[in-house]
PDB file of C-alpha atoms in Angstrom:
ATOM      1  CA  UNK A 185       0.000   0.000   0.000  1.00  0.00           C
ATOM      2  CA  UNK A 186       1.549   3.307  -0.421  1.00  0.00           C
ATOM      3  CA  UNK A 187      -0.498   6.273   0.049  1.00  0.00           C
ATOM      4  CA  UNK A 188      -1.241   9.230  -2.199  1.00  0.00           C
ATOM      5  CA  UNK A 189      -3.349  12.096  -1.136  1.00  0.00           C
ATOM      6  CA  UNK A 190      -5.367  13.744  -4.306  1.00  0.00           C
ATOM      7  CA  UNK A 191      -7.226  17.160  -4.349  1.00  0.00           C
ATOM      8  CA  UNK A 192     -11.116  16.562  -4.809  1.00  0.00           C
ATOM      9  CA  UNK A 193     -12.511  19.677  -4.023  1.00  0.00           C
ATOM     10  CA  UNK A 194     -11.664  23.338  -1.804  1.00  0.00           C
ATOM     11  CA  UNK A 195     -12.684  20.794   1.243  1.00  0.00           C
ATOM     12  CA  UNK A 196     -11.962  17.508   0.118  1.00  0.00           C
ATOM     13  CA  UNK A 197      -9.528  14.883  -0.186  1.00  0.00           C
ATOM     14  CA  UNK A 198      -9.103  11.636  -1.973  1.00  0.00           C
ATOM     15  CA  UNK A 199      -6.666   9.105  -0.068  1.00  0.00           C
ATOM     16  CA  UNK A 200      -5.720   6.445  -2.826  1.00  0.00           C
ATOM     17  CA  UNK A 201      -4.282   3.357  -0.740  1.00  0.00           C
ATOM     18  CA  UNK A 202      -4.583   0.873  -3.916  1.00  0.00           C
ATOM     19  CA  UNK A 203      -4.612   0.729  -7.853  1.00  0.00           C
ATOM     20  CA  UNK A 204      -6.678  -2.163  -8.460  1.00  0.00           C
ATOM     21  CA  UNK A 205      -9.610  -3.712  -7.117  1.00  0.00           C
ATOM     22  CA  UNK A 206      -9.902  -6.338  -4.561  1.00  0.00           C
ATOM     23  CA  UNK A 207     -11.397  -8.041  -1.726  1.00  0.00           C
ATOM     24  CA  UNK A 208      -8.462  -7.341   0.066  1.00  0.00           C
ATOM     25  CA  UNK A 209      -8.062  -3.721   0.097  1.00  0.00           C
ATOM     26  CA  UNK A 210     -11.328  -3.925   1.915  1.00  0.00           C
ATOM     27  CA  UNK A 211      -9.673  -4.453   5.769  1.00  0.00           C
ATOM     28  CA  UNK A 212      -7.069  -1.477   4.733  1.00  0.00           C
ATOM     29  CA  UNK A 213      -9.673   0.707   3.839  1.00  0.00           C
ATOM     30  CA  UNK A 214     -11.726  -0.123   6.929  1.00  0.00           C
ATOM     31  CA  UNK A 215      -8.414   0.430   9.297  1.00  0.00           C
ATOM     32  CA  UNK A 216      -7.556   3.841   7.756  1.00  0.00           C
ATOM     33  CA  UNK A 217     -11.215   5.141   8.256  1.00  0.00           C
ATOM     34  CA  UNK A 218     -10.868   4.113  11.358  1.00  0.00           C
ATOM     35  CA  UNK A 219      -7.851   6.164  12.120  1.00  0.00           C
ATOM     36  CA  UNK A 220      -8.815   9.181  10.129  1.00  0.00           C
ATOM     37  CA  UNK A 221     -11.840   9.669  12.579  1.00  0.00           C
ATOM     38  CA  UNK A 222     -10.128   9.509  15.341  1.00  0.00           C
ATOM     39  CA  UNK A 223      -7.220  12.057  13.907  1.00  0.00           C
ATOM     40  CA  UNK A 224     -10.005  14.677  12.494  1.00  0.00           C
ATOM     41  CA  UNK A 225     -12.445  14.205  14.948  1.00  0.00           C
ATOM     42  CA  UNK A 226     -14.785  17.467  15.099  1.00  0.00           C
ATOM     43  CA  UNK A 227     -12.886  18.634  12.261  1.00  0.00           C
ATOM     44  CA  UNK A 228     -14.716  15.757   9.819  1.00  0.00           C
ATOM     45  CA  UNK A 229     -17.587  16.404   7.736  1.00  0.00           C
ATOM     46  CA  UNK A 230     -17.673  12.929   6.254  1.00  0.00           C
ATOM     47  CA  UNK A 231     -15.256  10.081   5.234  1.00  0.00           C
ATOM     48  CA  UNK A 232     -16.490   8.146   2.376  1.00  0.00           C
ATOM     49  CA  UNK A 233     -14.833   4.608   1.553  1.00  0.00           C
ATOM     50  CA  UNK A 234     -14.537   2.623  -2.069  1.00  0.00           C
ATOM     51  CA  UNK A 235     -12.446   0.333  -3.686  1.00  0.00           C
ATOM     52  CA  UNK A 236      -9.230   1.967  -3.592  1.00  0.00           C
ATOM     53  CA  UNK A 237      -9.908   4.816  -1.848  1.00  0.00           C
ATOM     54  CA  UNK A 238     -11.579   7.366   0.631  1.00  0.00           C
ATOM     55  CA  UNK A 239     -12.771  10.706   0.126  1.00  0.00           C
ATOM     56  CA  UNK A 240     -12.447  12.751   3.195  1.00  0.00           C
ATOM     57  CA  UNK A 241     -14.441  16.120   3.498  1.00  0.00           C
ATOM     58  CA  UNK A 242     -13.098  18.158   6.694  1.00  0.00           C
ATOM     59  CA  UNK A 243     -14.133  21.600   7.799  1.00  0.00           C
ATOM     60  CA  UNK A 244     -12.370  23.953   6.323  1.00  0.00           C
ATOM     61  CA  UNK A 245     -13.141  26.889   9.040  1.00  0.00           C
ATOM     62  CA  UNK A 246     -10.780  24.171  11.426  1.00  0.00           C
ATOM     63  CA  UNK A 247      -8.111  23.097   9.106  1.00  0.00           C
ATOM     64  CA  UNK A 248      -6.670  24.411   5.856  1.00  0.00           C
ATOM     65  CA  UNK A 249      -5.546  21.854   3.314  1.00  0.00           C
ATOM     66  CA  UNK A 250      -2.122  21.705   5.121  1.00  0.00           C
ATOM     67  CA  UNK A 251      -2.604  20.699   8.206  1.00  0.00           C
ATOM     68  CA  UNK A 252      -5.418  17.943   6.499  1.00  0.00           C
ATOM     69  CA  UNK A 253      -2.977  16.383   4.299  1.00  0.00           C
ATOM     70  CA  UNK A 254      -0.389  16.467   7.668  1.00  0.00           C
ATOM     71  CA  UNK A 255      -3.207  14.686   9.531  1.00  0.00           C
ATOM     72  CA  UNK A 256      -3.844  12.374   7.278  1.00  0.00           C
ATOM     73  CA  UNK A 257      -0.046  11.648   6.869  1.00  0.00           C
ATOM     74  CA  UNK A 258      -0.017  10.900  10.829  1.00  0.00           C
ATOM     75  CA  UNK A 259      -3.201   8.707  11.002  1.00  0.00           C
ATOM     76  CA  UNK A 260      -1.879   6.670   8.215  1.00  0.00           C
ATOM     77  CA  UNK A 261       1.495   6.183   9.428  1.00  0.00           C
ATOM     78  CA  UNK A 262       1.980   2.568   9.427  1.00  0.00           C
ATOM     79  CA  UNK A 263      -1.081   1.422   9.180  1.00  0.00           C
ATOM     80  CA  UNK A 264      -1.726  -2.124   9.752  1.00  0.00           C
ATOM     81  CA  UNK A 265      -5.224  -3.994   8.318  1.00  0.00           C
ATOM     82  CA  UNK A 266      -7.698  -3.983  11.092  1.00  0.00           C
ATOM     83  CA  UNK A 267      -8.351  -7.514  12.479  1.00  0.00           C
ATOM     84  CA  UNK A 268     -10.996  -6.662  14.581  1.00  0.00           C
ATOM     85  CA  UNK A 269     -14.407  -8.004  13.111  1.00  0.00           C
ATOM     86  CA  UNK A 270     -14.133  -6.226   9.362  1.00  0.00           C
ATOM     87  CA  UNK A 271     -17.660  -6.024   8.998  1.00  0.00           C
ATOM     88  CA  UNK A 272     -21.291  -8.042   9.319  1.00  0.00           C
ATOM     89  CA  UNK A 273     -22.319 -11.081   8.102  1.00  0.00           C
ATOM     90  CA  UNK A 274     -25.172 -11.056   6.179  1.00  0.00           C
ATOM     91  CA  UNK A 275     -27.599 -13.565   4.351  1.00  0.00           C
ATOM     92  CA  UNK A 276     -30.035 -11.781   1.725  1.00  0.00           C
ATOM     93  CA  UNK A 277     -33.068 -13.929   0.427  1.00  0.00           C
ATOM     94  CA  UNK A 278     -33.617 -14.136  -3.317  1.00  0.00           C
ATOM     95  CA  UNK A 279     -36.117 -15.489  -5.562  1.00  0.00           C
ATOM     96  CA  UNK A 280     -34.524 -16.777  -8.651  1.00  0.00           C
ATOM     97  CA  UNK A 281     -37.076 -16.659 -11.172  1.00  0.00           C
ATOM     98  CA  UNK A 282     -37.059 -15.423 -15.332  1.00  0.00           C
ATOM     99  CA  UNK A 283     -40.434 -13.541 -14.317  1.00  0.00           C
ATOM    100  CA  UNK A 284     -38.576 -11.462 -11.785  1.00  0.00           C
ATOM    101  CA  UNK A 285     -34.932 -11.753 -13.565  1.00  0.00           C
ATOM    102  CA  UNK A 286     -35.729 -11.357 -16.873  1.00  0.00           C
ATOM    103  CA  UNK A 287     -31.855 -11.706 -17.568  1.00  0.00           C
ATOM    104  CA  UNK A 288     -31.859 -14.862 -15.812  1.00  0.00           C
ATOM    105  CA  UNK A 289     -31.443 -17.801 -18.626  1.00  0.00           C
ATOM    106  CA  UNK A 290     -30.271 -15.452 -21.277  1.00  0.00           C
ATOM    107  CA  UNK A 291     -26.990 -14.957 -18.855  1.00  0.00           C
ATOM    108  CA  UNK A 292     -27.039 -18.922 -18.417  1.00  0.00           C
ATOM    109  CA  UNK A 293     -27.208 -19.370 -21.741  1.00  0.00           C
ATOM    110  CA  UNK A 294     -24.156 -16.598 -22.723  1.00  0.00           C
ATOM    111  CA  UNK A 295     -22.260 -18.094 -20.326  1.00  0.00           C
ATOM    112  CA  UNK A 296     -23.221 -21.742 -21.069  1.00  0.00           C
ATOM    113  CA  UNK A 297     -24.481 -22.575 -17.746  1.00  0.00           C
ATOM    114  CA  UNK A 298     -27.589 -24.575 -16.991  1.00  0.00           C
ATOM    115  CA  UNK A 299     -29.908 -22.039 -14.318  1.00  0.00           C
ATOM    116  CA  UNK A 300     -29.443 -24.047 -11.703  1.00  0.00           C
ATOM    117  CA  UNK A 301     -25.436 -23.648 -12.064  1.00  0.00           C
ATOM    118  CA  UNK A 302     -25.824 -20.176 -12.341  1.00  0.00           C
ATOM    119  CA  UNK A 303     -27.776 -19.216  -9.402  1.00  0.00           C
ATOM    120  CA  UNK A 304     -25.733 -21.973  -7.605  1.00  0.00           C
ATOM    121  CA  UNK A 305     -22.323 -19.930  -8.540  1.00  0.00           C
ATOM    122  CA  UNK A 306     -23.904 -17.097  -7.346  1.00  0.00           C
ATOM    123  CA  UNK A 307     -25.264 -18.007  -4.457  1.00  0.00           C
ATOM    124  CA  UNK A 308     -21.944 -20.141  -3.247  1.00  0.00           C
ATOM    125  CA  UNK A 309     -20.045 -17.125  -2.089  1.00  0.00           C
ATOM    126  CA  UNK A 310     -20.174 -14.390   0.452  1.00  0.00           C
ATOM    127  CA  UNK A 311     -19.575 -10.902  -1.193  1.00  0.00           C
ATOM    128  CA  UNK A 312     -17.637  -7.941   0.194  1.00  0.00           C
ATOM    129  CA  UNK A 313     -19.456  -4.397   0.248  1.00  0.00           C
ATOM    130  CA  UNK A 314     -16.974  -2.268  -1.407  1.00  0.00           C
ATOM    131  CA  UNK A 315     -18.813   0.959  -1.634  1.00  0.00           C
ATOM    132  CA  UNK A 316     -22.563   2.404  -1.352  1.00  0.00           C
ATOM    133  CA  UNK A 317     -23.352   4.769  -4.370  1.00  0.00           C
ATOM    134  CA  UNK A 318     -25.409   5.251  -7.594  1.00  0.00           C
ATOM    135  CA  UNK A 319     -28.473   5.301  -5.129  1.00  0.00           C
ATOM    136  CA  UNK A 320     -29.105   5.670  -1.990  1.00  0.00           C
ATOM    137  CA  UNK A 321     -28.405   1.932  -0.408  1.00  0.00           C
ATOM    138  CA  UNK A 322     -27.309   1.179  -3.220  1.00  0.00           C
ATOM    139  CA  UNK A 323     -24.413  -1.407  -2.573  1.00  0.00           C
ATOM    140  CA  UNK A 324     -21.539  -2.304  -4.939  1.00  0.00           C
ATOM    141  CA  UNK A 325     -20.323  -6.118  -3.987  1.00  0.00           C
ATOM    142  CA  UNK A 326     -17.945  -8.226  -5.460  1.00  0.00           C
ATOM    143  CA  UNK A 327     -16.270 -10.080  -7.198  1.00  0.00           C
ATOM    144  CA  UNK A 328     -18.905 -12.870  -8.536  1.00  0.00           C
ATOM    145  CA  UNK A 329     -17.157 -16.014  -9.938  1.00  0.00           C
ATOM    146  CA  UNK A 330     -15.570 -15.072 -13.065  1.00  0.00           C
ATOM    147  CA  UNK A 331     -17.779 -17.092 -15.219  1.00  0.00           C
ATOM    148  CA  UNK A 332     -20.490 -14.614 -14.425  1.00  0.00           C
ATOM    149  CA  UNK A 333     -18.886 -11.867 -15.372  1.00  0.00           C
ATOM    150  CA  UNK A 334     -20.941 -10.605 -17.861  1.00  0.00           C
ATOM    151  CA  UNK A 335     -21.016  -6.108 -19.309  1.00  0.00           C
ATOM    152  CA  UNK A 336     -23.775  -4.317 -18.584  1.00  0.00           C
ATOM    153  CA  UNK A 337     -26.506  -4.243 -20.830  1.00  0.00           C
ATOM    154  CA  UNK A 338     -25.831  -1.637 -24.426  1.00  0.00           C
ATOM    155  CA  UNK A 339     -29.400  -0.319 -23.484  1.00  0.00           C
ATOM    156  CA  UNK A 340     -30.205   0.578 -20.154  1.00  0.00           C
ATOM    157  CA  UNK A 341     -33.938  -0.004 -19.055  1.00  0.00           C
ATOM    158  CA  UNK A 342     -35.447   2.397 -17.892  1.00  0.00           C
ATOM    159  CA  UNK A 343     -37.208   1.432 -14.909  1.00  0.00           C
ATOM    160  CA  UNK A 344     -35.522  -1.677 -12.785  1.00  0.00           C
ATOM    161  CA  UNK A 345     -38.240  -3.047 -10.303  1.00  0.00           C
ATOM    162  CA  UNK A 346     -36.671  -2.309  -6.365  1.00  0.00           C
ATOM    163  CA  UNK A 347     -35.198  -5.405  -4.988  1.00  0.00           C
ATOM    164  CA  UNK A 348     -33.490  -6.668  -8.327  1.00  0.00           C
ATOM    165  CA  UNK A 349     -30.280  -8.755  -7.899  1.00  0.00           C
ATOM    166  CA  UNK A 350     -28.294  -7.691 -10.853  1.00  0.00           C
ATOM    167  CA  UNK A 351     -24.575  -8.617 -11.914  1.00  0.00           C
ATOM    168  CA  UNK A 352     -22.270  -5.937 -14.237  1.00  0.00           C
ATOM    169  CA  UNK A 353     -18.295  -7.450 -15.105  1.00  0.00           C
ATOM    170  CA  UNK A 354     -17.383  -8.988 -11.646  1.00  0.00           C
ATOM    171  CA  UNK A 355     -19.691  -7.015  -9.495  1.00  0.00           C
ATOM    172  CA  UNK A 356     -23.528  -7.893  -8.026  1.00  0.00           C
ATOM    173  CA  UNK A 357     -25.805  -5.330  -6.556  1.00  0.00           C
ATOM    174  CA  UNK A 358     -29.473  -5.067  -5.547  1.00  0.00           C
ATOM    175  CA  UNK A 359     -31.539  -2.086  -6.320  1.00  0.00           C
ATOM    176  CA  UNK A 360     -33.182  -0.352  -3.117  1.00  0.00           C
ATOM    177  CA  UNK A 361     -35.812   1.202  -5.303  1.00  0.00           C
ATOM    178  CA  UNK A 362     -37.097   1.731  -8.654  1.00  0.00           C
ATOM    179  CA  UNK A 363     -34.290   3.491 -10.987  1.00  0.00           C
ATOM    180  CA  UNK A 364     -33.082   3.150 -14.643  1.00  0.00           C
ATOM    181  CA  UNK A 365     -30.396   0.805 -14.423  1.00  0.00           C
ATOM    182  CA  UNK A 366     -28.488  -1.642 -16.693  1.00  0.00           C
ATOM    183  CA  UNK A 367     -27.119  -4.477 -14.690  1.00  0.00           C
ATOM    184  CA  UNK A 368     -27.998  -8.163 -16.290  1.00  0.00           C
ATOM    185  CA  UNK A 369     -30.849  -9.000 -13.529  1.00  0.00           C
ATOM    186  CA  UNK A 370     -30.893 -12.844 -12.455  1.00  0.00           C
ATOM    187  CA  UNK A 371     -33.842 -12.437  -9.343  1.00  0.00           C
ATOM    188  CA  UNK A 372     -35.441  -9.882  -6.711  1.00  0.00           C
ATOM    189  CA  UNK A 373     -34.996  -9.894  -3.060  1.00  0.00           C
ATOM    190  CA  UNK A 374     -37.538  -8.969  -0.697  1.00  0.00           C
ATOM    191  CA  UNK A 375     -34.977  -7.240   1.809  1.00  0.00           C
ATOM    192  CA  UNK A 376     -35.420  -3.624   2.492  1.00  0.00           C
ATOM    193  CA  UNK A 377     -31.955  -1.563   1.593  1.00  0.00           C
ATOM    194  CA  UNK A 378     -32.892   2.237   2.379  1.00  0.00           C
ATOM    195  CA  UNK A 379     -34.449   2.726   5.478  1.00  0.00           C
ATOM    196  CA  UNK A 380     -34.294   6.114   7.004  1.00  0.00           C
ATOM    197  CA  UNK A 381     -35.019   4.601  10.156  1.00  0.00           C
ATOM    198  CA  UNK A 382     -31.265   2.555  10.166  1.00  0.00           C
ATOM    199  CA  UNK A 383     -27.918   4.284  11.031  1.00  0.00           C
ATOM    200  CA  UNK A 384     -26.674   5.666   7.497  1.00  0.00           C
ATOM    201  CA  UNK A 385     -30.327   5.235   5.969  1.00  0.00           C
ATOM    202  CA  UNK A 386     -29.094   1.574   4.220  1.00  0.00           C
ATOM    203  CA  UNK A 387     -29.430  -1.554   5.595  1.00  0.00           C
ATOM    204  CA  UNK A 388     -25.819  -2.935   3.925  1.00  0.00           C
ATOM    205  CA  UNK A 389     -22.410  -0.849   4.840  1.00  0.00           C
ATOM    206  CA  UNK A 390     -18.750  -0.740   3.028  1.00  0.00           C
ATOM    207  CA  UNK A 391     -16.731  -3.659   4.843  1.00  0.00           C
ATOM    208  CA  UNK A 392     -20.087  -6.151   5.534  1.00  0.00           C
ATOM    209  CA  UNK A 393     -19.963  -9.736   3.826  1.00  0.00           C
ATOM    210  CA  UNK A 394     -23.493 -10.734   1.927  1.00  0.00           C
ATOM    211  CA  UNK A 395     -24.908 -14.021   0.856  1.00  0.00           C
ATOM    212  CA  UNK A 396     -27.434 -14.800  -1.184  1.00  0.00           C
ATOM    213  CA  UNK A 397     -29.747 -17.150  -0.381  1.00  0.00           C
ATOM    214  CA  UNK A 398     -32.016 -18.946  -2.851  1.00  0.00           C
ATOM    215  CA  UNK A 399     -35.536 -18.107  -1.738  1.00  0.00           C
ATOM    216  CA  UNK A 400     -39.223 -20.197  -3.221  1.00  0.00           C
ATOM    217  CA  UNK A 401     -42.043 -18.054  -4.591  1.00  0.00           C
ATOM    218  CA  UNK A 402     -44.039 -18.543  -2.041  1.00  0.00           C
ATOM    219  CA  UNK A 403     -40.553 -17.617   0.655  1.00  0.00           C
ATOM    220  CA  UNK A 404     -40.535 -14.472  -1.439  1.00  0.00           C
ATOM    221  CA  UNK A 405     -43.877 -13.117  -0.950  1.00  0.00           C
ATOM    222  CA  UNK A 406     -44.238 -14.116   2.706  1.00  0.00           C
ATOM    223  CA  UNK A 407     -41.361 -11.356   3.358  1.00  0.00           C
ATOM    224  CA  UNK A 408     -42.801  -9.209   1.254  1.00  0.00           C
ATOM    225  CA  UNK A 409     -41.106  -9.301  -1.672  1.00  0.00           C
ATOM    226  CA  UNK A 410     -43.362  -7.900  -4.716  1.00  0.00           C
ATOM    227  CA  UNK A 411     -43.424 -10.183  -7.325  1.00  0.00           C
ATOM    228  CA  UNK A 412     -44.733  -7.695 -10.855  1.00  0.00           C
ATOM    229  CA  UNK A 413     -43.214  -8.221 -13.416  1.00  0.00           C
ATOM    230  CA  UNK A 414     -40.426  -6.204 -15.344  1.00  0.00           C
ATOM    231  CA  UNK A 415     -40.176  -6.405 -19.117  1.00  0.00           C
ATOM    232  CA  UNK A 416     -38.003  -8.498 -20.772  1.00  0.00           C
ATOM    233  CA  UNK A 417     -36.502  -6.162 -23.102  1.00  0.00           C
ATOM    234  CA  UNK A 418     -33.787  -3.456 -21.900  1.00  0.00           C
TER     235      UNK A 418
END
């Protein structure tokens, strides 16, 4: 790791710890934002972790951009991955289904994979939360099994139902709500990812682990998953 401190706005700082992405940036990350809040303490506005980096946004009627980037030089000094518990374990339930993943066997079938194999691949792993964004609760996770990887869609559809498990090149997401979106979408979960009424407003956080668990119909609708369907067509 080897630190570089980039200008991102008259208050803001990105902290690039990493080139590349990977599940194991994710306890570095974690352990500097740990350390940067307890260096800026009143002085911090917000602290905002990704894949490779954090944006830090400090108060700039407390510190000038000097004595930030000296902070952030001091909290980062040796910095060691946390390994303290990195983050929450999760399980996420998912109906599988072409009605509700209209991208579902067309995937299989571009990847030549049976269904089963495919929600079997991507159900067999636990998935690191690299970053919320795009939406709020909106959770980037990765990496899927490489023969998943798949681009997003040329044509973005317009409206995505909320709760749709989608997967873009190595990374799966669900929607929180109802958005244009074009991630290949393989099933819906019932699970509830902004909530104003949780810490943060979003049920997952950067550093928690997910799983996806395949879910029945009838498992679906009992937690109150909504089951209309989407269009097929992007």
């Amino acid at each position: 790791m080897k630190l570089r401190v980039e200008v991102a706005a008259i208050d803001c700082l990105t902290l690039r710890l990493f080139d590349a992405i990977d599940e194991a940036n994710v306890p570095w990350l974690l352990a500097a934002a740990e350390q940067l809040r307890a260096a800026f303490g009143a002085a911090l506005v917000d602290l905002v972790p990704s894949y490779t980096t954090l944006m830090l946004h400090y108060d700039l009627t407390r510190l000038d951009d000097a004595q930030a980037r000296a902070l952030c030089e001091q909290a980062l000094k040796d910095l060691q991955p946390s390994t303290a518990d990195s983050g929450r374990e999760l399980s996420l339930p998912v109906w599988y289904h072409p009605s509700v993943g209209p991208d579902l066997e067309s995937l299989a079938r571009q990847r030549g994979l049976r269904v089963d194999a495919l929600i079997a691949l991507h159900s067999g792993r636990a998935y690191s939360v690299f970053a919320l964004g795009f939406a709020p609760g909106f959770a980037f996770m990765g990496l899927v099994d490489p023969r998943l990887a798949s681009p997003r869609l040329a044509t973005p559809r317009q409206a995505v139902a909320a709760g749709s498990v989608g997967i873009a090149e190595r990374q799966t997401a669900i929607y929180p709500a109802v958005s244009p979106g074009g991630w290949n979408l393989v099933g819906r979960s019932p699970a509830r990812l902004f909530d104003p009424s949780l810490e943060g407003f979003s049920l997952l956080r950067p550093g928690d682990r997910v799983r996806f668990e395949p879910v029945q119909r009838d498992e679906f609708l009992r937690l109150g998953g909504d089951e209309t369907p989407m269009e097929t067509r992007a």
